[in-house]
Amino acid sequence: MADRMAFLTTARAERERRDAQERLGDWREVYRPGALLPVVGGQAGRCMDCGLPFCHSACPLGNLVPEWNRLVADADWRAAAARLLATNNFPEFTGRLCPAPCESACVLAIDGAAVTIKNVELAITDRAWEQGWDLPQPPERADGRRVAVVGSGPAGLAAAQQLTRAGYATTVYERADRPGGLLRYGIPPFRLEKHRLDRRLDQMRAEGTAFRTGVCVGRDVAAGELRAGCDALVVAVGAAACRELPVPGRGLSGVHQAIDYLTWANRVDEGDLAAPSVSAEGRHVVIVGGGDTAADCLGTALRQGAASVTQLDINPRPPAGRAPGQPWPVHPKVYRETTSHEEAGAAEAGPRVFAATTVGFQPGPDGRLAAVGFAEAEPADRSPRAGTERSIPAELVLLALGFTGPEPDQGLITQLGLATGPDGALARDDGFATDAPGVFVAGDAGRGQSLIVWAIAEGRAAAAAVDRYLRGDTELPAPIGASARALTL
Ligand SMILES: Cc1cc2nc3c(=O)[nH]c(=O)nc-3n(C[C@H](O)[C@H](O)[C@H](O)COP(=O)(O)OP(=O)(O)OC[C@H]3O[C@@H](n4cnc5c(N)ncnc54)[C@H](O)[C@@H]3O)c2cc1C
Ligand code: SF4
């Protein structure tokens, strides 16, 4: 039996990353293979098994964190996998990509270092796949009714897997050529190798979920016809409308939306393109933005061999620790260095400039982008502070400013008669139902730009709502309501 007092004797330890220079030479995941298992048993043993586990309530999926921590500490991996898979369809994605609000809410984090919950989650799922414990779960009985899911990001996939396992004949419609949503063409392979996504999709096919790719619902198939041909429909189309930067020079050749750039790079990785349509190779690159998408552009540009990469973040540099307004157990805004930033440091690629507002893009003699003008941002309204303007050379600018909501309608929204809220998100009640009978909305499409863990939670909850709509009752788990939000003050 593991030491129940390990939180007093064992320090937090992360798994080892590969050397940053080595990482820059390939597109494989940044962590050293095999580095997790040797440390994770001792780390799971640091869990205090609190009477009121805030980690569990900070996880939108309600992952049973203390339970699986204890099972891992006692080396009962099989039971740990069963507990994890009871609440999370895709722990191999969250274990790699979740920002882990659970760790911010860990009681040990009040005055010390949280349990490495995300790493324990990852170790469990990786082991479950290796050992063949995460097997297809085809339904025991077919219900006979049909459900269509539009969109194959984590929300659509989670909804589809739950509904197929519950016995519905479920078909996922995806306008891209491969399923996966942002997991496929947004997030780069150095953070999620795509064979992990393919393996999960194979499992879903083996359970009975059907996929129809290359079909844009509302354009290639009339949404009304689709709805008429099924018993319920889940809309999980994401929030892919990019925020714009309407400054002088925006139209210059060389200024691109980050998501287009990342998609091209991912398509090279998939073998669809021999070279990306736009590459950073040999170019001075400026990334405008400060979130996950910006960091993914940074790692991608470095691997493509950029001459320099400067990141302009309009927000001031966050504090190193919790600010007074963000006490435990809130997931705080603190300074974080991603693996891409670590690589930028190793490559001496260029600065990360905070409180910088972009004022314009300047052309060279050939009419193409040659420089970016920016200034210090006034704290009150982010306007340029007079006298601080300067410009730096740039041959490629990537706009990573976030997303404003679902893309302009290609037919789906009007054909189904869906309403949108003031923020552009698709309207639904707290049970994920729209005003159109039998039509439900899940994921970023309804929540706005969010996270994978929320998308999976939404997909699971929307599946429960569909089941209740069709059967009058449900035993499927609904971890959140549509209005649930992360803990803030
Ligand atoms: C670059 C980047 C990095 C990110 N990194 C992280 C991270 O590290 N951690 C994290 O938690 N979150 C991250 N996110 C956010 C996360 O990826 C999203 O919150 C999540 O993917 C949303 O899931 P979804 O299923 O709602 O939508 P999406 O993943 O956007 O999927 C929607 C799907 O619907 C399809 N679709 C749209 N319209 C139609 C139509 N009419 N017919 C058929 N199909 C349609 C789209 O093609 C798409 O495949 C990142 C986002 C980006 C852009
Ligand atoms: S899914 Fe995210 S929040 Fe939930 S336990 Fe895993 S890392 Fe923590």
XYZ file of N, CA, C and O in Angstrom, residues 296-398:
412
model
N 1.041 27.880 -30.526
C 1.150 26.834 -31.553
C 1.777 27.380 -32.835
O 2.541 26.686 -33.510
N 1.469 28.637 -33.165
C 2.123 29.264 -34.327
C 3.622 29.402 -34.071
O 4.436 29.185 -34.980
N 3.972 29.760 -32.859
C 5.389 29.928 -32.514
C 6.145 28.609 -32.723
O 7.171 28.570 -33.413
N 5.645 27.538 -32.126
C 6.316 26.237 -32.261
C 6.390 25.792 -33.717
O 7.384 25.194 -34.148
N 5.342 26.104 -34.479
C 5.307 25.707 -35.898
C 6.326 26.521 -36.705
O 7.098 25.970 -37.502
N 6.346 27.840 -36.475
C 7.272 28.703 -37.224
C 8.728 28.331 -36.923
O 9.582 28.323 -37.822
N 9.001 27.994 -35.672
C 10.382 27.612 -35.310
C 10.780 26.329 -36.032
O 11.894 26.210 -36.548
N 9.846 25.367 -36.075
C 10.168 24.101 -36.753
C 10.316 24.299 -38.261
O 11.011 23.541 -38.928
N 9.639 25.294 -38.802
C 9.772 25.554 -40.255
C 11.048 26.333 -40.580
O 11.351 26.546 -41.744
N 11.766 26.797 -39.545
C 13.036 27.484 -39.776
C 12.906 28.981 -39.973
O 13.610 29.571 -40.825
N 12.035 29.623 -39.179
C 11.891 31.087 -39.265
C 13.215 31.777 -38.932
O 13.995 31.287 -38.103
N 13.460 32.932 -39.580
C 14.672 33.710 -39.269
C 14.540 34.337 -37.885
O 15.521 34.430 -37.139
N 13.335 34.795 -37.538
C 13.070 35.312 -36.197
C 11.564 35.228 -35.967
O 10.791 35.193 -36.927
N 11.175 35.160 -34.697
C 9.746 35.180 -34.371
C 9.543 36.108 -33.177
O 10.127 35.903 -32.119
N 8.721 37.126 -33.377
C 8.365 38.050 -32.300
C 6.894 37.858 -31.993
O 6.073 37.761 -32.904
N 6.570 37.808 -30.707
C 5.152 37.655 -30.329
C 4.682 38.936 -29.655
O 5.301 39.410 -28.696
N 3.601 39.483 -30.170
C 3.034 40.710 -29.601
C 1.747 40.358 -28.868
O 0.773 39.912 -29.474
N 1.755 40.559 -27.562
C 0.580 40.250 -26.736
C 0.049 41.566 -26.186
O 0.791 42.315 -25.537
N -1.215 41.840 -26.430
C -1.761 43.139 -25.998
C -1.933 43.213 -24.478
O -1.977 44.296 -23.895
N -1.977 42.069 -23.830
C -2.149 42.059 -22.375
C -0.825 42.324 -21.671
O 0.233 41.932 -22.163
N -0.882 42.945 -20.489
C 0.352 43.101 -19.738
C 0.868 41.746 -19.255
O 0.089 40.785 -19.169
N 2.155 41.665 -18.979
C 2.706 40.390 -18.507
C 2.011 39.994 -17.202
O 1.982 40.793 -16.253
N 1.430 38.783 -17.142
C 0.734 38.385 -15.906
C 1.732 38.207 -14.765
O 2.923 37.976 -14.998
N 1.236 38.257 -13.533
C 2.142 38.058 -12.398
C 2.617 36.608 -12.328
O 1.979 35.714 -12.904
N 3.709 36.382 -11.586
C 4.247 35.022 -11.472
C 3.333 34.153 -10.623
O 3.214 32.944 -10.844
N 2.690 34.751 -9.638
C 1.805 33.981 -8.751
C 0.412 34.575 -8.756
O 0.124 35.533 -9.486
N -0.472 34.028 -7.932
C -1.864 34.485 -7.891
C -1.960 35.956 -7.512
O -1.354 36.376 -6.529
N -2.746 36.700 -8.261
C -3.031 38.089 -7.898
C -4.102 38.070 -6.802
O -4.833 37.079 -6.671
N -4.224 39.146 -6.011
C -5.180 39.148 -4.905
C -6.610 38.807 -5.333
O -7.337 38.157 -4.597
N -7.016 39.198 -6.517
C -8.392 38.931 -6.950
C -8.606 37.508 -7.464
O -9.698 37.186 -7.921
N -7.568 36.670 -7.400
C -7.696 35.322 -7.960
C -7.215 34.274 -6.954
O -6.248 33.547 -7.201
N -7.900 34.207 -5.826
C -7.426 33.287 -4.788
C -7.689 31.820 -5.147
O -8.508 31.536 -6.046
N -7.058 30.911 -4.453
C -7.401 29.497 -4.573
C -8.907 29.354 -4.318
O -9.407 30.056 -3.436
N -9.670 28.542 -4.988
C -9.302 27.535 -5.990
C -9.516 27.999 -7.441
O -9.601 27.171 -8.343
N -9.604 29.312 -7.672
C -9.795 29.840 -9.025
C -8.577 29.482 -9.896
O -7.451 29.458 -9.404
N -8.822 29.182 -11.169
C -7.704 28.949 -12.104
C -7.140 30.329 -12.463
O -7.799 31.103 -13.173
N -5.963 30.668 -11.984
C -5.525 32.068 -12.084
C -4.853 32.402 -13.410
O -4.340 31.522 -14.101
N -4.868 33.698 -13.723
C -4.082 34.183 -14.872
C -2.684 34.470 -14.342
O -2.472 35.493 -13.684
N -1.758 33.566 -14.575
C -0.371 33.781 -14.162
C 0.532 33.618 -15.383
O 0.115 33.047 -16.403
N 1.752 34.097 -15.244
C 2.694 33.981 -16.353
C 2.985 32.503 -16.605
O 3.339 31.763 -15.681
N 2.795 32.079 -17.833
C 3.074 30.689 -18.185
C 3.989 30.652 -19.395
O 3.782 31.394 -20.346
N 4.964 29.766 -19.330
C 5.835 29.582 -20.485
C 5.495 28.239 -21.101
O 5.631 27.200 -20.439
N 5.009 28.241 -22.310
C 4.662 26.978 -22.965
C 5.944 26.317 -23.494
O 7.020 26.925 -23.504
N 5.786 25.101 -23.985
C 6.951 24.410 -24.556
C 7.446 25.163 -25.794
O 8.640 25.156 -26.082
N 6.549 25.844 -26.498
C 6.983 26.629 -27.670
C 7.846 27.803 -27.221
O 8.835 28.145 -27.880
N 7.485 28.430 -26.104
C 8.312 29.539 -25.602
C 9.679 29.035 -25.159
O 10.703 29.703 -25.354
N 9.690 27.844 -24.573
C 10.973 27.255 -24.174
C 11.847 27.048 -25.418
O 13.041 27.354 -25.425
N 11.215 26.572 -26.488
C 11.958 26.346 -27.735
C 12.442 27.682 -28.327
O 13.565 27.762 -28.837
N 11.597 28.714 -28.229
C 12.003 30.026 -28.763
C 13.237 30.533 -28.019
O 14.154 31.114 -28.620
N 13.274 30.290 -26.708
C 14.444 30.690 -25.913
C 15.682 29.934 -26.372
O 16.756 30.514 -26.568
N 15.519 28.625 -26.577
C 16.667 27.806 -26.984
C 17.176 28.240 -28.354
O 18.375 28.194 -28.634
N 16.257 28.662 -29.225
C 16.647 29.043 -30.589
C 17.008 30.530 -30.686
O 17.370 30.997 -31.768
N 16.891 31.248 -29.562
C 17.101 32.712 -29.550
C 16.317 33.348 -30.694
O 16.846 34.125 -31.505
N 15.034 33.003 -30.754
C 14.232 33.329 -31.936
C 13.725 34.756 -31.963
O 13.454 35.305 -33.036
N 13.526 35.348 -30.781
C 12.953 36.698 -30.766
C 12.166 36.910 -29.500
O 11.887 35.958 -28.765
N 11.754 38.140 -29.232
C 11.116 38.429 -27.951
C 9.616 38.138 -27.916
O 8.956 38.039 -28.950
N 9.114 38.040 -26.694
C 7.673 37.981 -26.429
C 7.360 39.316 -25.773
O 7.790 39.572 -24.641
N 6.655 40.174 -26.498
C 6.449 41.549 -26.026
C 5.043 41.656 -25.444
O 4.059 41.363 -26.134
N 4.958 42.058 -24.188
C 3.648 42.227 -23.543
C 3.200 43.677 -23.646
O 4.015 44.578 -23.875
N 1.914 43.892 -23.420
C 1.312 45.234 -23.459
C 1.682 45.944 -24.766
O 2.031 47.127 -24.776
N 1.601 45.189 -25.861
C 1.962 45.741 -27.184
C 0.730 45.752 -28.076
O 0.116 44.702 -28.303
N 0.360 46.909 -28.561
C -0.798 46.981 -29.453
C -0.322 47.235 -30.882
O 0.539 48.087 -31.123
N -0.853 46.450 -31.807
C -0.414 46.527 -33.203
C -1.142 47.675 -33.890
O -2.367 47.747 -33.839
N -0.375 48.573 -34.517
C -1.022 49.747 -35.118
C -1.110 49.669 -36.648
O -1.914 50.370 -37.254
N -0.294 48.823 -37.265
C -0.416 48.710 -38.718
C 0.651 47.815 -39.316
O 1.654 47.480 -38.673
N 0.388 47.426 -40.570
C 1.336 46.608 -41.323
C 1.838 47.444 -42.491
O 1.045 48.090 -43.192
N 3.157 47.432 -42.684
C 3.740 48.332 -43.681
C 4.304 47.544 -44.864
O 4.969 46.519 -44.655
N 4.054 48.031 -46.088
C 4.562 47.314 -47.270
C 6.005 47.710 -47.604
O 6.462 48.806 -47.253
N 6.707 46.814 -48.294
C 8.016 47.139 -48.858
C 7.844 47.622 -50.282
O 6.710 47.784 -50.765
N 8.960 47.840 -51.010
C 8.878 48.355 -52.381
C 8.095 47.425 -53.311
O 7.477 47.880 -54.285
N 8.099 46.120 -53.018
C 7.364 45.181 -53.879
C 5.878 45.103 -53.521
O 5.123 44.319 -54.113
N 5.447 45.897 -52.546
C 4.030 45.908 -52.168
C 3.667 44.828 -51.170
O 2.538 44.782 -50.691
N 4.624 43.948 -50.870
C 4.325 42.902 -49.880
C 4.667 43.405 -48.484
O 5.412 44.360 -48.308
N 4.160 42.701 -47.486
C 4.430 43.046 -46.092
C 5.941 43.132 -45.833
O 6.701 42.244 -46.240
N 6.358 44.207 -45.163
C 7.777 44.354 -44.841
C 8.012 44.646 -43.364
O 9.106 44.386 -42.847
N 7.021 45.209 -42.676
C 7.236 45.577 -41.269
C 5.904 45.649 -40.530
O 4.837 45.797 -41.142
N 5.993 45.534 -39.214
C 4.821 45.684 -38.350
C 5.066 46.855 -37.419
O 6.129 46.949 -36.792
N 4.093 47.757 -37.354
C 4.191 48.865 -36.412
C 3.389 48.545 -35.157
O 2.275 48.027 -35.229
N 3.983 48.800 -34.005
C 3.243 48.581 -32.755
C 3.667 49.617 -31.725
O 4.634 50.362 -31.926
N 2.902 49.661 -30.648
C 3.170 50.650 -29.605
C 2.806 50.047 -28.264
O 2.126 49.008 -28.200
N 3.232 50.686 -27.196
C 2.807 50.243 -25.867
C 1.312 50.482 -25.726
O 0.808 51.530 -26.146
N 0.616 49.536 -25.117
C -0.842 49.669 -24.950
C -1.133 50.391 -23.636
O -0.591 50.025 -22.589
N -1.986 51.402 -23.717
C -2.434 52.080 -22.494
C -3.214 51.076 -21.655
O -4.106 50.389 -22.179
N -2.920 50.956 -20.347
C -3.621 49.957 -19.533
C -5.141 50.157 -19.536
O -5.893 49.186 -19.514
N -5.603 51.407 -19.597
C -7.044 51.655 -19.456
C -7.848 51.145 -20.652
O -8.858 50.457 -20.489
N -7.396 51.455 -21.863
C -8.228 51.110 -23.035
C -7.436 50.439 -24.159
O -7.947 50.262 -25.262
N -6.202 50.074 -23.891
C -5.349 49.358 -24.852
C -5.019 50.193 -26.090
O -4.565 49.646 -27.112
N -5.273 51.477 -26.027
C -4.922 52.320 -27.175
C -3.407 52.561 -27.174
O -2.752 52.418 -26.135
N -2.844 52.911 -28.354
C -1.393 53.128 -28.423
C -0.963 54.338 -27.586
O -1.595 55.403 -27.692
N 0.051 54.169 -26.759
C 0.546 55.303 -25.963
C 1.394 56.192 -26.871
O 2.307 55.701 -27.560
N 1.088 57.474 -26.853
C 1.786 58.414 -27.746
C 3.289 58.355 -27.493
O 3.743 58.259 -26.354
N 4.058 58.365 -28.573
C 5.520 58.429 -28.472
C 6.187 57.074 -28.291
O 7.414 57.007 -28.162
N 5.412 55.992 -28.250
C 6.049 54.677 -28.048
C 6.035 53.821 -29.315
O 6.420 52.663 -29.286
N 5.582 54.394 -30.413
C 5.467 53.593 -31.640
C 6.826 53.202 -32.185
O 7.771 53.988 -32.151
N 6.928 51.961 -32.655
C 8.125 51.534 -33.374
C 7.736 50.448 -34.360
O 6.609 49.934 -34.308
N 8.641 50.078 -35.235
C 8.297 49.003 -36.163
C 9.450 48.014 -36.254
O 10.610 48.351 -36.012
N 9.085 46.780 -36.557
C 10.087 45.720 -36.708
C 9.865 45.037 -38.051
O 8.741 44.989 -38.547
N 10.926 44.491 -38.652
C 10.769 43.831 -39.943
C 9.886 42.593 -39.826
O 9.953 41.884 -38.817
N 9.078 42.360 -40.821
C 8.211 41.173 -40.817
C 7.850 40.810 -42.240
O 7.423 41.668 -43.014
N 8.058 39.540 -42.573
C 7.617 39.051 -43.895
C 6.398 38.140 -43.771
O 5.782 37.767 -44.764
N 6.099 37.764 -42.535
C 4.913 36.942 -42.286
C 4.308 37.372 -40.959
O 5.020 37.453 -39.951
N 3.019 37.685 -40.977
C 2.289 38.016 -39.744
C 1.182 36.990 -39.568
O 0.465 36.664 -40.517
N 1.061 36.488 -38.348
C 0.019 35.517 -38.033
C -0.897 36.108 -36.976
O -0.441 36.478 -35.882
